[in-house]
Coordinates of C-alpha atoms in Angstrom, one line a residue:
X20 CA -21.3 0.7 -2.5
X21 CA -20.6 2.0 -6.4
X22 CA -16.0 1.6 -7.1
X23 CA -15.7 5.0 -6.3
X24 CA -17.3 4.8 -3.0
X25 CA -15.1 1.5 -2.8
X26 CA -12.6 3.1 -3.9
X27 CA -12.4 6.3 -1.2
X28 CA -13.2 4.1 1.6
X29 CA -9.7 1.7 0.9
X30 CA -7.8 4.7 -0.6
X31 CA -8.5 7.4 2.0
X32 CA -10.8 6.4 4.5
X33 CA -9.3 3.5 6.3
X34 CA -5.7 5.1 5.7
X35 CA -6.6 7.8 7.9
X36 CA -7.8 5.0 10.9
X37 CA -5.0 3.2 9.7
X38 CA -2.7 6.6 10.0
X39 CA -5.4 8.0 13.5
X40 CA -3.8 4.1 15.1
X41 CA -0.7 4.8 14.7
X42 CA -0.3 8.1 16.4
X43 CA -2.5 7.4 19.1
X44 CA -0.4 3.9 19.8
X45 CA 2.5 6.8 19.3
X46 CA 0.8 9.1 21.8
X47 CA 0.3 6.9 24.3
X48 CA 3.7 5.2 23.9
X49 CA 5.3 9.4 24.4
X50 CA 3.4 10.3 27.7
X51 CA 5.3 6.6 29.2
X52 CA 8.4 7.2 28.2
X53 CA 8.0 11.5 29.6
X54 CA 6.1 10.0 32.6
X55 CA 9.4 7.3 32.8
X56 CA 12.3 9.6 32.5
X57 CA 10.6 11.7 35.4
X58 CA 10.0 8.6 37.5
X59 CA 13.8 7.6 36.4
X60 CA 14.9 11.2 38.0
X61 CA 13.5 11.4 40.7
X62 CA 14.1 8.5 41.9
X63 CA 18.0 9.0 41.1
X64 CA 16.7 12.4 43.7
X65 CA 15.2 10.5 45.9
X66 CA 18.3 8.3 46.9
X67 CA 20.6 11.6 46.8
X68 CA 18.2 13.6 49.1
X69 CA 17.7 10.1 51.9
X70 CA 22.3 9.7 52.0
X71 CA 22.6 13.8 52.7
X72 CA 19.6 15.2 54.6
X73 CA 20.9 15.1 58.0
X74 CA 25.1 15.6 57.7
X75 CA 24.1 19.6 59.0
X76 CA 26.8 20.3 61.2
X77 CA 24.2 19.6 63.5
X78 CA 22.6 16.7 62.5
X79 CA 19.2 17.9 61.5
X80 CA 17.0 17.3 58.7
X81 CA 17.6 19.6 55.3
X82 CA 17.1 19.5 51.6
X83 CA 19.2 20.1 49.5
X84 CA 17.4 20.5 46.6
X85 CA 15.4 23.4 49.0
X86 CA 19.3 24.6 49.6
X87 CA 20.5 24.9 45.4
X88 CA 18.5 25.0 41.9
X89 CA 21.5 24.9 39.9
X90 CA 21.8 22.2 37.0
X91 CA 18.5 20.1 37.6
X92 CA 16.4 18.9 34.2
X93 CA 14.0 19.9 33.3
X94 CA 12.5 16.1 35.4
X95 CA 13.4 16.6 38.6
X96 CA 10.9 17.3 41.0
X97 CA 9.9 20.9 41.8
X98 CA 8.8 20.1 44.9
X99 CA 10.2 18.6 48.1
X100 CA 9.5 17.9 52.3
X101 CA 10.7 15.7 55.0
X102 CA 8.0 14.4 57.9
X103 CA 9.1 12.4 61.8
X104 CA 7.9 9.2 62.0
X105 CA 4.7 11.2 63.9
X106 CA 3.8 12.2 59.9
X107 CA 4.2 16.1 60.4
X108 CA 6.0 17.9 57.8
X109 CA 8.9 19.0 59.6
X110 CA 10.4 20.7 55.7
X111 CA 8.8 21.6 53.2
X112 CA 10.1 23.5 49.6
X113 CA 9.0 25.6 48.4
X114 CA 7.3 27.2 51.3
X115 CA 4.2 27.3 49.1
X116 CA 4.4 23.4 48.1
X117 CA 1.4 21.1 47.7
X118 CA 2.7 18.6 49.7
X119 CA 0.5 17.3 52.0
X120 CA 0.3 18.4 55.5
X121 CA 0.7 14.8 56.9
X122 CA 2.7 12.2 56.1
X123 CA 1.7 9.1 58.3
X124 CA 4.8 6.7 58.1
X125 CA 2.5 4.0 56.5
X126 CA 2.2 5.4 53.7
X127 CA 5.7 5.0 52.7
X128 CA 8.2 2.2 52.7
X129 CA 11.8 1.4 51.9
X130 CA 11.1 1.4 48.6
X131 CA 10.1 4.4 46.1
X132 CA 5.8 4.5 45.7
X133 CA 4.9 6.9 42.8
X134 CA 1.5 7.7 42.3
X135 CA -0.3 10.7 40.6
X136 CA -2.8 13.0 41.7
X137 CA -4.5 16.6 41.0
X138 CA -1.5 16.8 38.3
X139 CA 1.0 15.9 40.4
X140 CA 3.9 13.0 40.4
X141 CA 4.3 11.8 43.6
X142 CA 7.0 10.1 44.8
X143 CA 7.2 8.7 49.5
X144 CA 9.5 6.2 51.0
X145 CA 11.2 5.6 54.1
X146 CA 14.3 6.9 55.8
X147 CA 15.9 6.4 58.3
X148 CA 18.7 8.5 60.1
X149 CA 21.8 8.1 61.2
X150 CA 20.2 7.8 65.2
X151 CA 17.8 5.7 64.2
X152 CA 14.6 7.0 63.4
X153 CA 12.2 7.1 60.8
X154 CA 11.3 9.2 58.2
X155 CA 9.0 10.3 55.2
X156 CA 10.9 12.5 52.7
X157 CA 8.0 13.5 49.5
X158 CA 9.2 14.5 46.4
X159 CA 6.8 15.8 43.6
X160 CA 6.8 17.2 40.3
X161 CA 4.7 19.3 38.4
X162 CA 3.3 17.7 36.2
X163 CA 2.5 20.7 33.1
X164 CA 4.8 21.3 31.3
X165 CA 4.2 16.8 30.9
X166 CA 0.9 17.3 29.6
X167 CA 1.9 21.0 27.6
X168 CA 3.6 18.4 25.7
X169 CA 1.6 15.8 25.4
X170 CA -1.5 18.1 24.8
X171 CA 2.1 19.8 21.9
X172 CA 1.5 16.2 19.8
X173 CA -2.2 15.7 19.9
X174 CA -2.4 18.8 18.2
X175 CA 0.1 18.2 15.4
X176 CA -1.0 14.8 15.7
X177 CA -4.4 16.5 14.3
X178 CA -2.8 18.6 11.6
X179 CA -1.6 15.6 10.8
X180 CA -4.5 13.0 10.3
X181 CA -6.2 16.2 9.0
X182 CA -3.8 16.8 6.2
X183 CA -3.5 14.0 4.8
X184 CA -7.4 11.7 4.9
X185 CA -7.6 16.1 3.2
X186 CA -4.4 14.6 0.5
X187 CA -6.3 11.5 0.5
X188 CA -9.8 12.0 0.0
X189 CA -8.2 14.1 -2.2
X190 CA -6.5 11.5 -4.7
X191 CA -9.3 9.0 -4.6
X192 CA -12.4 11.5 -5.9
X193 CA -9.9 12.8 -8.7
X194 CA -8.8 8.7 -9.0
X195 CA -12.3 7.1 -8.3
X196 CA -13.8 9.8 -10.5
X197 CA -11.1 9.0 -13.6
X198 CA -12.0 5.4 -13.0
X199 CA -15.1 5.4 -13.2
X200 CA -15.7 7.5 -16.1
X201 CA -13.1 4.9 -18.2
X202 CA -15.1 1.8 -16.2
X203 CA -18.0 3.7 -18.0
X204 CA -17.2 4.6 -20.9
X205 CA -16.3 0.6 -21.5
X206 CA -19.9 -0.8 -19.9
X207 CA -21.5 1.1 -22.4
X208 CA -19.2 0.3 -25.5
X209 CA -19.9 -3.2 -23.9
X210 CA -23.9 -3.0 -23.7
X211 CA -24.1 -1.9 -27.8
X212 CA -22.4 -5.1 -27.8
X213 CA -24.6 -6.5 -26.9
X214 CA -27.3 -5.5 -28.3
X215 CA -25.6 -5.6 -31.8
X216 CA -23.0 -3.3 -33.0
X217 CA -19.5 -3.8 -33.7
X218 CA -19.4 -0.8 -37.0
X219 CA -17.3 1.3 -32.9
X220 CA -14.9 0.6 -30.6
X221 CA -14.5 1.3 -27.9
X222 CA -13.3 5.0 -27.0
X223 CA -9.8 6.3 -26.6
X224 CA -8.2 5.3 -23.2
X225 CA -4.5 6.3 -23.4
X226 CA -3.8 4.9 -20.1
X227 CA -0.6 1.5 -20.2
X228 CA -2.6 0.0 -16.8
X229 CA -4.9 -3.0 -15.7
X230 CA -7.7 -1.1 -17.6
X231 CA -6.0 0.1 -20.7
X232 CA -5.3 -3.5 -20.9
X233 CA -8.8 -3.7 -20.3
X234 CA -9.5 -1.7 -22.7
X235 CA -7.0 -2.8 -25.9
X236 CA -8.9 -6.8 -25.7
X237 CA -12.2 -5.4 -25.7
X238 CA -10.8 -3.5 -29.1
X239 CA -9.4 -6.6 -29.9
X240 CA -12.3 -8.8 -29.7
X241 CA -14.1 -5.8 -31.0
X242 CA -12.6 -6.1 -34.1
X243 CA -12.4 -10.0 -34.0
X244 CA -16.4 -10.5 -33.8
X245 CA -17.3 -7.8 -36.3
X246 CA -14.8 -9.8 -38.9
X247 CA -17.1 -13.3 -37.8
X248 CA -20.0 -11.4 -38.2
X249 CA -18.4 -10.3 -41.8
X250 CA -17.7 -13.6 -42.0
X251 CA -20.8 -14.9 -41.7
X252 CA -22.7 -12.7 -43.5
X253 CA -20.2 -13.6 -46.8
X254 CA -20.1 -17.2 -45.6
X255 CA -24.1 -17.4 -46.2
X256 CA -24.8 -14.8 -49.1
X257 CA -22.0 -17.0 -50.8
X258 CA -23.8 -19.5 -49.2
X259 CA -26.3 -18.8 -50.9
X260 CA -25.9 -18.5 -53.6
X261 CA -24.1 -21.3 -54.6
X262 CA -27.1 -23.6 -53.5
X263 CA -29.3 -21.5 -56.5
X264 CA -26.9 -22.9 -59.6
X265 CA -27.4 -26.0 -58.3
X266 CA -31.6 -26.1 -57.8
X267 CA -31.7 -24.1 -60.3
X268 CA -30.1 -26.2 -62.9
X269 CA -32.8 -28.6 -61.9
X270 CA -35.4 -27.1 -62.3
X271 CA -35.1 -26.0 -65.5
X272 CA -34.8 -29.7 -66.4
X273 CA -37.1 -30.9 -64.2
X274 CA -39.8 -28.2 -66.1
X275 CA -38.9 -29.2 -69.3
X276 CA -39.0 -32.6 -68.3
X277 CA -42.8 -31.9 -67.5
X278 CA -43.5 -30.1 -70.5
X279 CA -44.7 -32.7 -72.4
X280 CA -43.6 -36.5 -73.0
X281 CA -40.0 -38.0 -72.9
X282 CA -39.2 -41.3 -74.1
X283 CA -37.4 -43.5 -70.5
X284 CA -34.1 -42.5 -72.2
X285 CA -34.9 -38.9 -72.1
X286 CA -36.3 -39.1 -68.3
X287 CA -32.5 -41.3 -67.9
X288 CA -30.9 -38.4 -69.2
X289 CA -32.7 -35.6 -66.9
X290 CA -32.3 -38.3 -63.8
X291 CA -29.0 -38.4 -63.9
X292 CA -28.5 -35.0 -64.1
X293 CA -30.4 -33.7 -61.9
X294 CA -28.7 -36.4 -59.1
X295 CA -25.3 -34.5 -59.5
X296 CA -26.5 -31.4 -59.4
X297 CA -28.7 -33.9 -56.1
X298 CA -24.7 -34.6 -55.0
X299 CA -23.4 -31.2 -56.2
X300 CA -25.7 -29.4 -53.3
X301 CA -24.9 -32.9 -50.8
X302 CA -20.8 -32.3 -51.3
X303 CA -21.7 -28.3 -50.6
X304 CA -23.7 -29.1 -47.4
X305 CA -21.6 -31.4 -45.9
X306 CA -18.2 -28.7 -46.9
X307 CA -20.3 -25.9 -44.8
X308 CA -20.9 -28.0 -41.7
X309 CA -17.4 -29.6 -42.0
X310 CA -16.7 -25.6 -41.7
X311 CA -19.1 -24.4 -39.9
X312 CA -18.9 -26.6 -36.5
X313 CA -15.3 -25.8 -36.3
X314 CA -14.1 -26.3 -32.7
X315 CA -17.9 -27.0 -31.5
X316 CA -17.8 -31.1 -31.1
X317 CA -14.6 -31.1 -31.8
X318 CA -12.9 -34.9 -33.2
X319 CA -10.7 -36.5 -30.4
X320 CA -7.2 -35.7 -30.0
X321 CA -4.1 -38.6 -30.2
X322 CA -0.9 -39.1 -31.1
X323 CA 0.5 -39.6 -35.2
X324 CA 2.3 -40.0 -37.9
X325 CA 1.7 -36.6 -40.3
X326 CA 3.8 -38.0 -42.9
X327 CA 2.0 -42.1 -42.5
X328 CA -1.2 -39.6 -43.2
X329 CA 0.0 -38.3 -46.1
X330 CA 0.7 -40.9 -47.9
X331 CA -2.4 -43.0 -46.6
X332 CA -3.9 -39.6 -48.6
X333 CA -1.3 -39.9 -51.4
X334 CA -2.2 -43.4 -51.7
X335 CA -6.0 -42.7 -52.2
X336 CA -5.2 -40.0 -54.7
X337 CA -3.2 -41.6 -57.5
X338 CA -5.9 -42.9 -59.0
X339 CA -7.0 -39.8 -60.3
X340 CA -3.4 -38.4 -60.2
X341 CA -3.4 -41.2 -62.9
X342 CA -5.9 -40.9 -65.1
X343 CA -4.5 -36.9 -64.7
X344 CA -1.5 -37.8 -65.9
X345 CA 0.4 -36.8 -63.0
X346 CA 2.6 -37.8 -60.3
X347 CA 2.3 -37.8 -56.8
X348 CA 6.1 -37.6 -54.6
X349 CA 6.2 -37.7 -50.7
X350 CA 9.0 -36.5 -49.8
X351 CA 11.2 -34.8 -46.2
X352 CA 11.5 -36.8 -42.6
X353 CA 11.0 -40.2 -41.6
X354 CA 7.7 -39.9 -39.4
X355 CA 6.6 -36.6 -38.2
X356 CA 4.8 -37.3 -34.7
X357 CA 2.6 -35.0 -33.4
X358 CA -1.0 -35.2 -31.4
X359 CA -4.1 -34.2 -33.8
X360 CA -8.0 -35.4 -34.6
X361 CA -7.1 -37.9 -37.3
X362 CA -10.3 -37.5 -39.7
X363 CA -9.9 -32.8 -39.9
X364 CA -6.4 -33.3 -40.0
X365 CA -6.7 -35.9 -43.2
X366 CA -9.7 -33.9 -44.5
X367 CA -7.7 -31.2 -44.5
X368 CA -4.6 -32.5 -46.8
X369 CA -6.9 -34.8 -49.0
X370 CA -8.5 -30.7 -49.5
X371 CA -4.1 -29.3 -50.5
X372 CA -4.0 -32.5 -52.2
X373 CA -7.1 -32.5 -54.7
X374 CA -6.5 -29.1 -55.6
X375 CA -2.8 -28.9 -56.6
X376 CA -4.2 -31.4 -59.0
X377 CA -7.5 -29.4 -59.7
X378 CA -4.1 -27.1 -61.4
X379 CA -1.7 -29.4 -61.7
X380 CA -0.6 -29.8 -65.8
X381 CA -0.3 -33.7 -67.7
X382 CA 3.0 -34.2 -66.8
X383 CA 4.0 -33.2 -63.8
X384 CA 4.0 -34.3 -60.4
X385 CA 2.9 -33.2 -57.4
X386 CA 5.0 -32.7 -53.8
X387 CA 4.4 -33.0 -50.8
X388 CA 7.4 -32.5 -48.4
X389 CA 7.0 -33.5 -44.6
X390 CA 8.9 -32.5 -42.5
X391 CA 9.8 -31.5 -38.2
X392 CA 9.3 -27.0 -38.0
X393 CA 11.0 -26.7 -34.2
X394 CA 8.3 -27.9 -32.2
X395 CA 5.6 -28.4 -34.4
X396 CA 5.2 -29.3 -38.1
X397 CA 4.7 -28.4 -41.8
X398 CA 3.1 -29.9 -44.5
X399 CA 3.6 -28.4 -47.7
X400 CA 2.0 -28.8 -51.3
X401 CA 3.6 -28.2 -54.7
X402 CA 2.3 -27.8 -58.1
X403 CA 3.6 -26.9 -61.1
X404 CA 0.3 -25.6 -62.7
X405 CA -0.4 -21.2 -62.9
X406 CA 0.3 -20.8 -60.0
X407 CA -1.4 -17.7 -57.3
X408 CA -1.2 -14.5 -57.9
X409 CA 0.4 -12.5 -55.4
X410 CA -3.1 -10.5 -54.2
X411 CA -4.9 -14.0 -54.0
X412 CA -2.9 -15.8 -51.4
X413 CA -4.3 -15.2 -48.6
X414 CA -7.9 -14.9 -50.9
X415 CA -8.0 -17.8 -52.4
X416 CA -8.1 -19.6 -47.5
X417 CA -11.8 -17.7 -48.1
X418 CA -15.4 -19.6 -49.1
X419 CA -16.2 -20.1 -52.4
X420 CA -13.0 -18.2 -53.6
X421 CA -12.3 -19.6 -57.2
X422 CA -9.6 -18.7 -59.1
X423 CA -10.7 -19.9 -62.1
X424 CA -14.2 -20.2 -62.2
X425 CA -14.1 -23.1 -64.5
X426 CA -13.2 -25.7 -62.7
X427 CA -15.5 -27.7 -60.3
X428 CA -15.4 -28.1 -56.7
X429 CA -17.5 -26.1 -54.0
X430 CA -14.9 -23.2 -53.6
X431 CA -14.5 -24.9 -49.6
X432 CA -12.0 -26.6 -49.6
X433 CA -9.1 -24.5 -48.7
X434 CA -11.1 -22.7 -46.4
X435 CA -11.9 -26.2 -44.4
X436 CA -7.5 -26.0 -44.5
X437 CA -7.0 -22.6 -42.9
X438 CA -9.5 -23.5 -40.0
X439 CA -7.8 -27.2 -39.4
X440 CA -4.8 -25.7 -39.3
X441 CA -6.2 -22.4 -36.2
X442 CA -7.9 -25.0 -33.6
X443 CA -3.8 -27.3 -34.5
X444 CA -2.6 -24.1 -33.2
X445 CA -1.1 -23.6 -36.4
X446 CA -1.8 -21.4 -39.7
X447 CA -2.6 -22.1 -43.8
X448 CA -1.1 -19.6 -46.2
X449 CA 0.4 -20.0 -50.1
X450 CA 3.6 -18.0 -51.5
X451 CA 5.4 -18.2 -54.0
X452 CA 8.2 -21.8 -54.8
X453 CA 11.7 -22.0 -54.0
X454 CA 12.9 -22.9 -56.8
X455 CA 11.4 -19.6 -58.7
X456 CA 9.7 -22.5 -61.0
X457 CA 5.8 -22.3 -62.4
X458 CA 2.6 -23.7 -59.7
X459 CA 2.6 -23.3 -56.1
X460 CA 2.7 -24.2 -52.7
X461 CA 0.4 -24.1 -50.6
X462 CA 1.9 -24.8 -46.1
X463 CA -0.1 -26.3 -43.7
X464 CA 1.8 -25.8 -39.9
X465 CA 0.4 -27.0 -36.5
X466 CA 1.0 -25.4 -34.1
X467 CA 4.3 -26.6 -30.6
X468 CA 1.7 -27.3 -29.1
X469 CA -0.1 -30.0 -31.4
X470 CA 3.1 -32.1 -31.6
X471 CA 4.2 -35.0 -28.7
X472 CA 7.5 -34.8 -27.3

């Protein structure tokens, strides 16, 4: 069943059927109340007639209904008759009334009996005269007004059902058409996405309902897919460029070596240069694998102390820092608990320290600050090098981006830092130092979901 048909069924047809059922129940209750009112009035009238049938001057039976037609309600009996103990009709009103010609005593009892026959509501009750004789009092009420009221109800109910059904159908047809059109446009956009078309956004919707939220979510997902595709293409292009340079160097060195006979020392020098390029290729490949793996093969997380992890990274880099005449210092809180993948987080800290060492001038210091940050944790690495221009502070976290092309390295270190931060619910960014001095400060934040209690 199509969406439009379901909307019509649920939004129009089923409510119309429910309304029809409710009106049918109301009709039955209305008819029952009308009949109950007639029965109560006839019982009351029968009681009055029973005590006054024989109060005439000569004791002859007579009907008070016949004498006075005043002050009678619409529910009172419109016809009456009296039968003696032989079943013979003695009195009738009106003269052309529909009272039966003969009613035996067995057809009545001391309790009023009510029934409906031929559009007439009948009451029969047995009464006694002062001399002990038994009689049957018959009262009849024409149900024509009763049936007319029920018919009027039916007519009104039918009009209401038709009008409500038409209103619901019109509203649901318009709603179904609009909703179907909106969803069809989203479905068309999703088919384009499946075919690889990430250039176009889903059509504007303007609705503030769930479909509008769905459209906004799809638009956001499309933007993210497009950005991911562009980033992947840039990464592939940059990786090809970065890999081509050492390969070309290796090929050139090998070609030059093979052109003529070389001494063993020359061959050794050529092989050492080639090995350096192989090491460079291996480092680049390792960083590419680390960056590309993302969270697909995510390391198991465990509670750890971020301060202890930073201490280990500083100890590992201290010899390199000493060779360059740079001091490494740890600042901040004594204990910062978090839940993280130890190897991935250690790799990110190592990359931050290595980046600072690459730019720190001889005789300067690098401070590593570790502290709690609300419900999360923060690690900052401050150097006193040339700093990062404002326009480059986000670009330095892009793969293969280098501020100084003359320096060695794969250009993937800070990209890995940002990837690790994202996987841990945080972020990585660069900013100017708070003391307005030279250098840069790179910040690694871990989100609240990465912190222990």
